[in-house]
Amino acid sequence: MLIGRKVTVLGAGIAGLTVARALAMRGAEVEVLEQADAIREVGAGLQVSPNGARVLKALGLAEALDAAGPCAEAVRLVDGETGSQVARLDLARLRPGEGYHFIHRARLIDLLAEGARDAGVHIRLLQQIEEVDLAGEAPRLVTRQGTEIRTDLLIGADGLHSKVRQALNGRVAPFFTHQVAWRALIPCSDDEPKVAQVFMGAGRHLVSYPLGGGLRNIVAVEERHRWVEESWNLEDDPINLRTAFAGFCPTVQNWLAQVEKVYLWGLFRHPVAEHWFGPKAAILGDAAHPTLPFLAQGAVMAMEDAWVLAEALAHHEQDEVAFAAYQQARRDRCEKIVDAATKNARNYHLSGAPRTLGHLALRAASRFAPERLVGRFDWIYGHDVTQAE
């Protein structure tokens, strides 16, 4: 049903580039509109769990993913103050042979952009969209320069502040979660164990893992009541990060001493969109279901969305039937993941008696029931959207 269809995708991020390749491989003529002057990603690292890796494999990008970053061996939960291990989740126990990848966002964006172009996708830069009008027979876009663009089919992969989401749902203000996050990269030997480490403390936690290419990723989260701008590009003084985690163990102190540049952003909760589609338009990824970064599933959910949306459009004659099938297939799962990510932050930040009891329970589970502990989120990682049900 997609052969020869003209499709416009807003946004050349992970969601937009993945859906662009997925649609082009099914015969669509895809154009991606990106507001920046180049395809780049200023973020740090991310994780691609097996449910996302399956999508990239189905899109013919498995080798590129394997070359872009190391595979994770395990996740360690650590008492941030003492440095003692609370639990270890050996990922090979859960899904032997399936990769949990550590990757720099820029490398992922590069491989997706190359994959999109190889599939015939046309990417146009410096396309700043000021207005999305879905009231007519066909979607109409207006650029900052006043140029009008009309398209047969519009896919909104334009992130947290999506113009397409707003056109479908109206404006809904997010709320501050009273948490902020720093992100930074520091040097790291490629011989370092490929382990994600979560250092937990009262009201704060820090996650770190090697990215390959001589880099280590650091994301540190602190609870605070001060309002912070919702932006990935707010540079902060590294001293503030070191001060916030001054009570943590020597391993963390050593890493933070190496931080030369750090970015800070406020964590805001946007509700899952009520409407994911309208006539000739649909949204996916952060535009549909923004999530907090506590399960490493934001990018992966976007990949899953891209596959399901492309498959639905390829197999239904009417776009709105395809869009409805896509939303029905994705909404409940995405809401459940968003909720689980929100709860994970609370579990990392326990203090006092709840923290003591929680750590004791994790230590016991790690020792006596490791399969049960590592399988806690298998409903996420074991899911395969590329296999038709």
mmCIF file of C-alpha atoms in Angstrom:
data_model
loop_
_atom_site.group_PDB
_atom_site.id
_atom_site.type_symbol
_atom_site.label_atom_id
_atom_site.label_comp_id
_atom_site.label_asym_id
_atom_site.label_seq_id
_atom_site.Cartn_x
_atom_site.Cartn_y
_atom_site.Cartn_z
ATOM 1 C CA MET A 1 0.000 0.000 0.000
ATOM 2 C CA LEU A 2 3.009 2.283 0.329
ATOM 3 C CA ILE A 3 4.558 1.882 -3.109
ATOM 4 C CA GLY A 4 4.895 5.337 -4.631
ATOM 5 C CA ARG A 5 3.245 7.108 -1.672
ATOM 6 C CA LYS A 6 4.786 10.467 -0.850
ATOM 7 C CA VAL A 7 5.477 10.662 2.879
ATOM 8 C CA THR A 8 6.913 13.600 4.813
ATOM 9 C CA VAL A 9 8.624 12.954 8.141
ATOM 10 C CA LEU A 10 9.275 15.838 10.520
ATOM 11 C CA GLY A 11 12.517 15.387 12.451
ATOM 12 C CA ALA A 12 15.795 13.625 11.654
ATOM 13 C CA GLY A 13 16.303 12.130 15.090
ATOM 14 C CA ILE A 14 16.172 8.465 16.031
ATOM 15 C CA ALA A 15 12.405 8.175 15.523
ATOM 16 C CA GLY A 16 12.348 10.072 12.234
ATOM 17 C CA LEU A 17 15.281 8.336 10.596
ATOM 18 C CA THR A 18 14.120 4.872 11.674
ATOM 19 C CA VAL A 19 10.595 5.340 10.347
ATOM 20 C CA ALA A 20 11.960 6.936 7.178
ATOM 21 C CA ARG A 21 14.019 3.854 6.337
ATOM 22 C CA ALA A 22 11.183 1.523 7.340
ATOM 23 C CA LEU A 23 8.747 3.332 5.027
ATOM 24 C CA ALA A 24 11.206 3.643 2.138
ATOM 25 C CA MET A 25 12.004 -0.072 2.279
ATOM 26 C CA ARG A 26 8.288 -0.702 1.749
ATOM 27 C CA GLY A 27 8.191 1.448 -1.374
ATOM 28 C CA ALA A 28 7.287 4.912 -0.100
ATOM 29 C CA GLU A 29 8.909 8.068 -1.429
ATOM 30 C CA VAL A 30 10.088 9.594 1.843
ATOM 31 C CA GLU A 31 11.304 13.091 2.583
ATOM 32 C CA VAL A 32 12.614 14.041 6.040
ATOM 33 C CA LEU A 33 12.489 17.690 7.114
ATOM 34 C CA GLU A 34 15.061 18.642 9.748
ATOM 35 C CA GLN A 35 15.312 22.105 11.304
ATOM 36 C CA ALA A 36 19.069 21.954 12.027
ATOM 37 C CA ASP A 37 21.778 22.809 9.522
ATOM 38 C CA ALA A 38 23.291 19.331 9.857
ATOM 39 C CA ILE A 39 22.264 15.930 11.179
ATOM 40 C CA ARG A 40 23.944 15.822 14.527
ATOM 41 C CA GLU A 41 23.287 14.631 18.040
ATOM 42 C CA VAL A 42 24.598 16.598 20.985
ATOM 43 C CA GLY A 43 23.596 14.014 23.567
ATOM 44 C CA ALA A 44 25.857 11.479 25.193
ATOM 45 C CA GLY A 45 25.262 7.736 25.365
ATOM 46 C CA LEU A 46 22.239 5.501 25.272
ATOM 47 C CA GLN A 47 21.410 1.812 25.451
ATOM 48 C CA VAL A 48 19.754 -0.297 22.779
ATOM 49 C CA SER A 49 18.221 -3.361 24.403
ATOM 50 C CA PRO A 50 17.292 -6.499 22.411
ATOM 51 C CA ASN A 51 13.783 -5.264 21.582
ATOM 52 C CA GLY A 52 15.334 -2.302 19.761
ATOM 53 C CA ALA A 53 18.167 -4.333 18.252
ATOM 54 C CA ARG A 54 15.582 -6.644 16.651
ATOM 55 C CA VAL A 55 14.081 -3.683 14.801
ATOM 56 C CA LEU A 56 17.474 -2.540 13.521
ATOM 57 C CA LYS A 57 18.239 -6.108 12.443
ATOM 58 C CA ALA A 58 14.957 -6.326 10.543
ATOM 59 C CA LEU A 59 15.865 -3.035 8.847
ATOM 60 C CA GLY A 60 19.201 -4.469 7.749
ATOM 61 C CA LEU A 61 21.282 -2.435 10.207
ATOM 62 C CA ALA A 62 22.494 -5.158 12.589
ATOM 63 C CA GLU A 63 26.111 -5.047 11.408
ATOM 64 C CA ALA A 64 26.196 -1.268 11.647
ATOM 65 C CA LEU A 65 24.845 -1.450 15.205
ATOM 66 C CA ASP A 66 27.422 -4.067 16.227
ATOM 67 C CA ALA A 67 30.211 -1.869 14.866
ATOM 68 C CA ALA A 68 28.948 1.297 16.553
ATOM 69 C CA GLY A 69 29.443 0.311 20.196
ATOM 70 C CA PRO A 70 30.074 -2.526 22.643
ATOM 71 C CA CYS A 71 27.574 -5.051 23.926
ATOM 72 C CA ALA A 72 26.756 -4.947 27.619
ATOM 73 C CA GLU A 73 27.664 -7.867 29.854
ATOM 74 C CA ALA A 74 25.786 -6.894 32.994
ATOM 75 C CA VAL A 75 24.151 -4.218 35.116
ATOM 76 C CA ARG A 76 25.507 -3.568 38.625
ATOM 77 C CA LEU A 77 23.438 -1.851 41.297
ATOM 78 C CA VAL A 78 25.802 -0.204 43.768
ATOM 79 C CA ASP A 79 25.462 1.596 47.103
ATOM 80 C CA GLY A 80 26.614 5.040 46.042
ATOM 81 C CA GLU A 81 28.110 5.995 49.398
ATOM 82 C CA THR A 82 30.051 2.818 50.188
ATOM 83 C CA GLY A 83 30.694 1.530 46.679
ATOM 84 C CA SER A 84 29.547 -1.954 47.703
ATOM 85 C CA GLN A 85 27.633 -4.066 45.211
ATOM 86 C CA VAL A 86 23.941 -4.430 45.974
ATOM 87 C CA ALA A 87 23.034 -6.635 43.006
ATOM 88 C CA ARG A 88 24.395 -7.806 39.683
ATOM 89 C CA LEU A 89 22.175 -8.582 36.725
ATOM 90 C CA ASP A 90 24.009 -10.799 34.249
ATOM 91 C CA LEU A 91 22.284 -10.054 30.977
ATOM 92 C CA ALA A 92 23.449 -13.281 29.328
ATOM 93 C CA ARG A 93 21.290 -15.178 31.823
ATOM 94 C CA LEU A 94 18.180 -13.599 30.391
ATOM 95 C CA ARG A 95 18.702 -13.762 26.635
ATOM 96 C CA PRO A 96 21.932 -15.543 25.667
ATOM 97 C CA GLY A 97 23.295 -14.335 22.371
ATOM 98 C CA GLU A 98 21.114 -11.231 22.195
ATOM 99 C CA GLY A 99 22.846 -7.905 22.513
ATOM 100 C CA TYR A 100 22.304 -5.051 24.933
ATOM 101 C CA HIS A 101 24.253 -2.330 23.156
ATOM 102 C CA PHE A 102 25.992 0.744 24.573
ATOM 103 C CA ILE A 103 26.229 3.419 21.893
ATOM 104 C CA HIS A 104 26.883 7.133 21.556
ATOM 105 C CA ARG A 105 23.808 8.924 20.258
ATOM 106 C CA ALA A 106 25.842 10.502 17.471
ATOM 107 C CA ARG A 107 26.919 7.078 16.191
ATOM 108 C CA LEU A 108 23.353 5.829 16.234
ATOM 109 C CA ILE A 109 22.133 8.911 14.384
ATOM 110 C CA ASP A 110 24.906 8.486 11.799
ATOM 111 C CA LEU A 111 24.074 4.849 11.070
ATOM 112 C CA LEU A 112 20.353 5.612 10.855
ATOM 113 C CA ALA A 113 20.945 8.579 8.541
ATOM 114 C CA GLU A 114 23.151 6.483 6.278
ATOM 115 C CA GLY A 115 20.553 3.716 6.330
ATOM 116 C CA ALA A 116 17.787 6.156 5.421
ATOM 117 C CA ARG A 117 19.746 7.625 2.507
ATOM 118 C CA ASP A 118 20.689 4.150 1.272
ATOM 119 C CA ALA A 119 16.973 3.347 1.139
ATOM 120 C CA GLY A 120 16.332 6.412 -1.029
ATOM 121 C CA VAL A 121 15.169 8.852 1.647
ATOM 122 C CA HIS A 122 15.694 12.533 0.858
ATOM 123 C CA ILE A 123 16.758 14.565 3.916
ATOM 124 C CA ARG A 124 16.256 18.344 3.762
ATOM 125 C CA LEU A 125 18.008 20.509 6.342
ATOM 126 C CA LEU A 126 17.178 23.993 7.654
ATOM 127 C CA GLN A 127 13.437 23.289 7.479
ATOM 128 C CA GLN A 128 12.055 25.066 10.530
ATOM 129 C CA ILE A 129 8.337 24.350 10.667
ATOM 130 C CA GLU A 130 6.269 27.040 12.349
ATOM 131 C CA GLU A 131 2.776 25.718 11.644
ATOM 132 C CA VAL A 132 1.151 22.345 11.027
ATOM 133 C CA ASP A 133 -2.372 22.523 9.602
ATOM 134 C CA LEU A 134 -4.345 19.276 9.429
ATOM 135 C CA ALA A 135 -7.753 20.843 8.702
ATOM 136 C CA GLY A 136 -7.632 20.548 4.912
ATOM 137 C CA GLU A 137 -7.670 17.615 2.520
ATOM 138 C CA ALA A 138 -3.907 17.220 2.895
ATOM 139 C CA PRO A 139 -1.469 18.212 5.671
ATOM 140 C CA ARG A 140 -0.055 21.695 5.192
ATOM 141 C CA LEU A 141 3.226 22.872 6.701
ATOM 142 C CA VAL A 142 4.472 26.437 6.921
ATOM 143 C CA THR A 143 8.177 27.118 7.380
ATOM 144 C CA ARG A 144 9.698 30.019 9.298
ATOM 145 C CA GLN A 145 10.408 31.684 5.950
ATOM 146 C CA GLY A 146 6.714 31.448 5.027
ATOM 147 C CA THR A 147 7.036 28.643 2.507
ATOM 148 C CA GLU A 148 4.070 26.264 2.326
ATOM 149 C CA ILE A 149 4.638 22.522 2.002
ATOM 150 C CA ARG A 150 1.821 20.086 1.282
ATOM 151 C CA THR A 151 2.186 16.351 1.617
ATOM 152 C CA ASP A 152 0.123 13.197 1.103
ATOM 153 C CA LEU A 153 1.075 11.739 4.462
ATOM 154 C CA LEU A 154 2.709 13.401 7.479
ATOM 155 C CA ILE A 155 4.644 11.587 10.199
ATOM 156 C CA GLY A 156 5.538 13.647 13.265
ATOM 157 C CA ALA A 157 8.855 12.529 14.732
ATOM 158 C CA ASP A 158 9.554 16.024 16.029
ATOM 159 C CA GLY A 159 10.154 15.219 19.670
ATOM 160 C CA LEU A 160 8.999 16.643 22.981
ATOM 161 C CA HIS A 161 7.760 19.921 21.520
ATOM 162 C CA SER A 162 6.127 18.331 18.496
ATOM 163 C CA LYS A 163 4.132 20.616 16.223
ATOM 164 C CA VAL A 164 2.248 17.588 14.892
ATOM 165 C CA ARG A 165 1.327 16.432 18.396
ATOM 166 C CA GLN A 166 0.045 19.924 19.148
ATOM 167 C CA ALA A 167 -2.043 19.946 15.969
ATOM 168 C CA LEU A 168 -3.596 16.624 16.988
ATOM 169 C CA ASN A 169 -4.015 17.245 20.730
ATOM 170 C CA GLY A 170 -3.756 20.959 21.433
ATOM 171 C CA ARG A 171 -1.184 22.412 23.806
ATOM 172 C CA VAL A 172 -0.623 20.514 27.053
ATOM 173 C CA ALA A 173 1.883 21.946 29.529
ATOM 174 C CA PRO A 174 4.407 19.511 31.036
ATOM 175 C CA PHE A 175 5.202 19.500 34.734
ATOM 176 C CA PHE A 176 8.566 19.549 36.451
ATOM 177 C CA THR A 177 9.350 16.263 38.236
ATOM 178 C CA HIS A 178 11.652 17.997 40.753
ATOM 179 C CA GLN A 179 14.565 16.102 39.262
ATOM 180 C CA VAL A 180 17.467 17.324 37.155
ATOM 181 C CA ALA A 181 20.045 15.353 35.222
ATOM 182 C CA TRP A 182 23.623 16.009 34.223
ATOM 183 C CA ARG A 183 25.271 14.222 31.308
ATOM 184 C CA ALA A 184 28.939 14.078 30.512
ATOM 185 C CA LEU A 185 31.575 12.066 28.671
ATOM 186 C CA ILE A 186 35.004 11.222 30.068
ATOM 187 C CA PRO A 187 37.927 9.150 28.747
ATOM 188 C CA CYS A 188 37.664 5.398 29.191
ATOM 189 C CA SER A 189 39.939 2.535 28.240
ATOM 190 C CA ASP A 190 38.355 0.125 25.783
ATOM 191 C CA ASP A 191 39.522 -2.657 28.131
ATOM 192 C CA GLU A 192 37.038 -1.564 30.811
ATOM 193 C CA PRO A 193 34.323 -4.152 31.597
ATOM 194 C CA LYS A 194 31.209 -3.606 29.499
ATOM 195 C CA VAL A 195 28.974 -3.105 32.515
ATOM 196 C CA ALA A 196 26.350 -0.479 33.267
ATOM 197 C CA GLN A 197 26.740 0.668 36.863
ATOM 198 C CA VAL A 198 23.998 2.394 38.840
ATOM 199 C CA PHE A 199 25.252 4.144 41.998
ATOM 200 C CA MET A 200 22.218 4.718 44.235
ATOM 201 C CA GLY A 201 21.911 7.300 46.981
ATOM 202 C CA ALA A 202 19.358 9.260 48.960
ATOM 203 C CA GLY A 203 17.625 11.587 46.516
ATOM 204 C CA ARG A 204 20.129 10.981 43.712
ATOM 205 C CA HIS A 205 21.790 8.366 41.536
ATOM 206 C CA LEU A 206 24.491 8.127 38.901
ATOM 207 C CA VAL A 207 24.655 5.772 35.905
ATOM 208 C CA SER A 208 27.812 5.082 33.931
ATOM 209 C CA TYR A 209 28.927 2.695 31.196
ATOM 210 C CA PRO A 210 31.637 2.539 28.493
ATOM 211 C CA LEU A 211 30.665 3.587 24.977
ATOM 212 C CA GLY A 212 33.693 2.329 23.079
ATOM 213 C CA GLY A 213 35.920 4.669 21.141
ATOM 214 C CA GLY A 214 37.678 5.677 24.351
ATOM 215 C CA LEU A 215 34.613 7.200 26.022
ATOM 216 C CA ARG A 216 32.594 6.626 29.187
ATOM 217 C CA ASN A 217 29.041 7.911 29.516
ATOM 218 C CA ILE A 218 27.824 9.505 32.761
ATOM 219 C CA VAL A 219 24.258 10.477 33.626
ATOM 220 C CA ALA A 220 23.633 11.781 37.144
ATOM 221 C CA VAL A 221 20.215 12.625 38.563
ATOM 222 C CA GLU A 222 19.405 14.740 41.631
ATOM 223 C CA GLU A 223 16.097 15.610 43.247
ATOM 224 C CA ARG A 224 15.606 19.351 43.676
ATOM 225 C CA HIS A 225 12.785 21.853 43.826
ATOM 226 C CA ARG A 226 14.382 24.571 41.743
ATOM 227 C CA TRP A 227 12.914 24.894 38.256
ATOM 228 C CA VAL A 228 15.378 24.111 35.480
ATOM 229 C CA GLU A 229 14.956 24.732 31.773
ATOM 230 C CA GLU A 230 13.809 21.716 29.751
ATOM 231 C CA SER A 231 16.763 21.613 27.399
ATOM 232 C CA TRP A 232 19.541 19.232 26.417
ATOM 233 C CA ASN A 233 21.930 22.095 25.744
ATOM 234 C CA LEU A 234 22.222 23.954 29.056
ATOM 235 C CA GLU A 235 25.887 23.828 29.968
ATOM 236 C CA ASP A 236 26.664 23.715 33.686
ATOM 237 C CA ASP A 237 29.769 24.079 35.841
ATOM 238 C CA PRO A 238 31.283 20.645 36.626
ATOM 239 C CA ILE A 239 31.774 21.847 40.208
ATOM 240 C CA ASN A 240 28.004 21.727 40.718
ATOM 241 C CA LEU A 241 27.937 18.073 39.667
ATOM 242 C CA ARG A 242 30.878 17.206 41.935
ATOM 243 C CA THR A 243 29.246 19.001 44.848
ATOM 244 C CA ALA A 244 25.941 17.155 44.389
ATOM 245 C CA PHE A 245 27.734 13.782 44.562
ATOM 246 C CA ALA A 246 30.442 14.676 47.071
ATOM 247 C CA GLY A 247 29.260 11.955 49.457
ATOM 248 C CA PHE A 248 29.582 9.171 46.920
ATOM 249 C CA CYS A 249 32.346 6.565 46.793
ATOM 250 C CA PRO A 250 35.894 7.000 45.365
ATOM 251 C CA THR A 251 34.983 5.407 42.024
ATOM 252 C CA VAL A 252 32.410 8.110 41.370
ATOM 253 C CA GLN A 253 34.730 10.825 42.667
ATOM 254 C CA ASN A 254 37.454 9.696 40.270
ATOM 255 C CA TRP A 255 35.082 9.842 37.316
ATOM 256 C CA LEU A 256 33.659 13.240 38.231
ATOM 257 C CA ALA A 257 37.153 14.683 38.695
ATOM 258 C CA GLN A 258 37.694 14.026 34.971
ATOM 259 C CA VAL A 259 34.572 15.876 33.822
ATOM 260 C CA GLU A 260 35.518 18.998 31.872
ATOM 261 C CA LYS A 261 32.192 19.781 30.195
ATOM 262 C CA VAL A 262 28.767 18.868 31.540
ATOM 263 C CA TYR A 263 25.205 19.569 30.457
ATOM 264 C CA LEU A 264 22.227 19.907 32.769
ATOM 265 C CA TRP A 265 18.547 19.534 32.013
ATOM 266 C CA GLY A 266 15.350 19.470 34.001
ATOM 267 C CA LEU A 267 13.254 16.318 33.824
ATOM 268 C CA PHE A 268 9.686 17.119 32.867
ATOM 269 C CA ARG A 269 6.740 14.762 32.509
ATOM 270 C CA HIS A 270 4.634 15.112 29.416
ATOM 271 C CA PRO A 271 1.490 12.973 29.347
ATOM 272 C CA VAL A 272 1.198 10.243 26.758
ATOM 273 C CA ALA A 273 -0.689 11.833 23.856
ATOM 274 C CA GLU A 274 -4.415 11.163 23.760
ATOM 275 C CA HIS A 275 -4.532 11.156 19.962
ATOM 276 C CA TRP A 276 -1.643 9.629 17.994
ATOM 277 C CA PHE A 277 -3.170 10.239 14.578
ATOM 278 C CA GLY A 278 -5.614 12.265 12.535
ATOM 279 C CA PRO A 279 -6.458 12.513 8.836
ATOM 280 C CA LYS A 280 -3.231 11.841 6.916
ATOM 281 C CA ALA A 281 -0.984 12.366 9.968
ATOM 282 C CA ALA A 282 0.483 10.387 12.871
ATOM 283 C CA ILE A 283 3.104 10.805 15.601
ATOM 284 C CA LEU A 284 5.648 8.459 17.140
ATOM 285 C CA GLY A 285 8.507 8.385 19.645
ATOM 286 C CA ASP A 286 8.791 11.286 22.083
ATOM 287 C CA ALA A 287 6.104 13.161 20.172
ATOM 288 C CA ALA A 288 3.611 10.484 21.264
ATOM 289 C CA HIS A 289 4.926 9.169 24.582
ATOM 290 C CA PRO A 290 7.805 11.064 26.235
ATOM 291 C CA THR A 291 9.456 9.073 29.012
ATOM 292 C CA LEU A 292 11.887 9.725 31.823
ATOM 293 C CA PRO A 293 15.358 8.212 31.232
ATOM 294 C CA PHE A 294 15.257 5.538 33.946
ATOM 295 C CA LEU A 295 14.736 2.397 31.859
ATOM 296 C CA ALA A 296 16.803 3.336 28.781
ATOM 297 C CA GLN A 297 13.761 2.820 26.548
ATOM 298 C CA GLY A 298 13.095 6.206 24.938
ATOM 299 C CA ALA A 299 15.053 5.514 21.749
ATOM 300 C CA VAL A 300 13.994 1.875 21.683
ATOM 301 C CA MET A 301 10.282 2.678 21.935
ATOM 302 C CA ALA A 302 10.721 5.010 18.962
ATOM 303 C CA MET A 303 12.294 2.171 16.952
ATOM 304 C CA GLU A 304 9.428 -0.150 17.852
ATOM 305 C CA ASP A 305 6.919 2.554 16.869
ATOM 306 C CA ALA A 306 8.622 3.031 13.519
ATOM 307 C CA TRP A 307 8.367 -0.639 12.598
ATOM 308 C CA VAL A 308 4.746 -1.027 13.700
ATOM 309 C CA LEU A 309 3.646 2.177 11.962
ATOM 310 C CA ALA A 310 5.341 1.255 8.682
ATOM 311 C CA GLU A 311 3.882 -2.263 8.795
ATOM 312 C CA ALA A 312 0.393 -0.932 9.487
ATOM 313 C CA LEU A 313 0.554 1.500 6.562
ATOM 314 C CA ALA A 314 1.882 -1.248 4.296
ATOM 315 C CA HIS A 315 -0.944 -3.655 5.106
ATOM 316 C CA HIS A 316 -4.066 -1.462 5.303
ATOM 317 C CA GLU A 317 -5.670 0.264 2.350
ATOM 318 C CA GLN A 318 -7.009 3.177 4.387
ATOM 319 C CA ASP A 319 -4.563 5.359 6.279
ATOM 320 C CA GLU A 320 -6.840 5.955 9.241
ATOM 321 C CA VAL A 321 -7.391 2.219 9.666
ATOM 322 C CA ALA A 322 -3.616 1.752 9.596
ATOM 323 C CA PHE A 323 -3.086 4.550 12.104
ATOM 324 C CA ALA A 324 -5.737 3.149 14.434
ATOM 325 C CA ALA A 325 -4.109 -0.291 14.298
ATOM 326 C CA TYR A 326 -0.742 1.289 15.047
ATOM 327 C CA GLN A 327 -2.026 3.194 18.084
ATOM 328 C CA GLN A 328 -3.881 0.148 19.383
ATOM 329 C CA ALA A 329 -0.746 -1.978 19.075
ATOM 330 C CA ARG A 330 1.520 0.526 20.800
ATOM 331 C CA ARG A 331 -0.336 2.669 23.307
ATOM 332 C CA ASP A 332 -0.772 0.269 26.240
ATOM 333 C CA ARG A 333 2.806 -1.007 26.018
ATOM 334 C CA CYS A 334 4.274 2.487 25.850
ATOM 335 C CA GLU A 335 2.171 3.718 28.774
ATOM 336 C CA LYS A 336 3.337 0.746 30.839
ATOM 337 C CA ILE A 337 7.002 1.439 30.030
ATOM 338 C CA VAL A 338 6.626 5.152 30.821
ATOM 339 C CA ASP A 339 5.078 4.270 34.198
ATOM 340 C CA ALA A 340 7.810 1.714 34.983
ATOM 341 C CA ALA A 341 10.523 4.273 34.187
ATOM 342 C CA THR A 342 8.949 6.795 36.563
ATOM 343 C CA LYS A 343 8.855 4.207 39.369
ATOM 344 C CA ASN A 344 12.477 3.211 38.760
ATOM 345 C CA ALA A 345 13.696 6.664 39.732
ATOM 346 C CA ARG A 346 11.977 6.397 43.113
ATOM 347 C CA ASN A 347 13.583 2.999 43.722
ATOM 348 C CA TYR A 348 17.062 4.413 43.067
ATOM 349 C CA HIS A 349 16.570 7.372 45.451
ATOM 350 C CA LEU A 350 15.422 5.659 48.648
ATOM 351 C CA SER A 351 16.753 6.816 52.000
ATOM 352 C CA GLY A 352 16.638 5.677 55.624
ATOM 353 C CA ALA A 353 14.871 2.424 56.545
ATOM 354 C CA PRO A 354 13.236 1.918 53.117
ATOM 355 C CA ARG A 355 16.671 2.106 51.504
ATOM 356 C CA THR A 356 18.166 -0.415 53.960
ATOM 357 C CA LEU A 357 15.319 -2.845 53.450
ATOM 358 C CA GLY A 358 15.320 -2.355 49.709
ATOM 359 C CA HIS A 359 19.038 -3.036 49.403
ATOM 360 C CA LEU A 360 18.734 -6.139 51.597
ATOM 361 C CA ALA A 361 15.987 -7.486 49.344
ATOM 362 C CA LEU A 362 18.063 -6.806 46.221
ATOM 363 C CA ARG A 363 21.123 -8.504 47.704
ATOM 364 C CA ALA A 364 19.066 -11.563 48.603
ATOM 365 C CA ALA A 365 17.479 -11.736 45.172
ATOM 366 C CA SER A 366 20.852 -11.322 43.467
ATOM 367 C CA ARG A 367 22.276 -14.209 45.471
ATOM 368 C CA PHE A 368 19.385 -16.657 45.640
ATOM 369 C CA ALA A 369 17.129 -15.829 42.669
ATOM 370 C CA PRO A 370 19.259 -14.059 40.029
ATOM 371 C CA GLU A 371 17.107 -15.266 37.123
ATOM 372 C CA ARG A 372 14.038 -13.725 38.703
ATOM 373 C CA LEU A 373 15.842 -10.443 39.317
ATOM 374 C CA VAL A 374 17.250 -10.096 35.816
ATOM 375 C CA GLY A 375 13.932 -11.211 34.337
ATOM 376 C CA ARG A 376 11.987 -8.445 36.024
ATOM 377 C CA PHE A 377 11.848 -6.426 32.800
ATOM 378 C CA ASP A 378 11.800 -9.271 30.320
ATOM 379 C CA TRP A 379 8.340 -8.120 29.282
ATOM 380 C CA ILE A 380 10.183 -5.145 27.787
ATOM 381 C CA TYR A 381 13.328 -6.759 26.421
ATOM 382 C CA GLY A 382 11.707 -9.957 25.174
ATOM 383 C CA HIS A 383 9.142 -8.177 23.023
ATOM 384 C CA ASP A 384 9.593 -8.455 19.247
ATOM 385 C CA VAL A 385 7.519 -6.122 17.104
ATOM 386 C CA THR A 386 9.047 -7.527 13.923
ATOM 387 C CA GLN A 387 7.223 -10.850 14.398
ATOM 388 C CA ALA A 388 3.600 -10.578 13.369
ATOM 389 C CA GLU A 389 1.238 -11.879 16.021
#
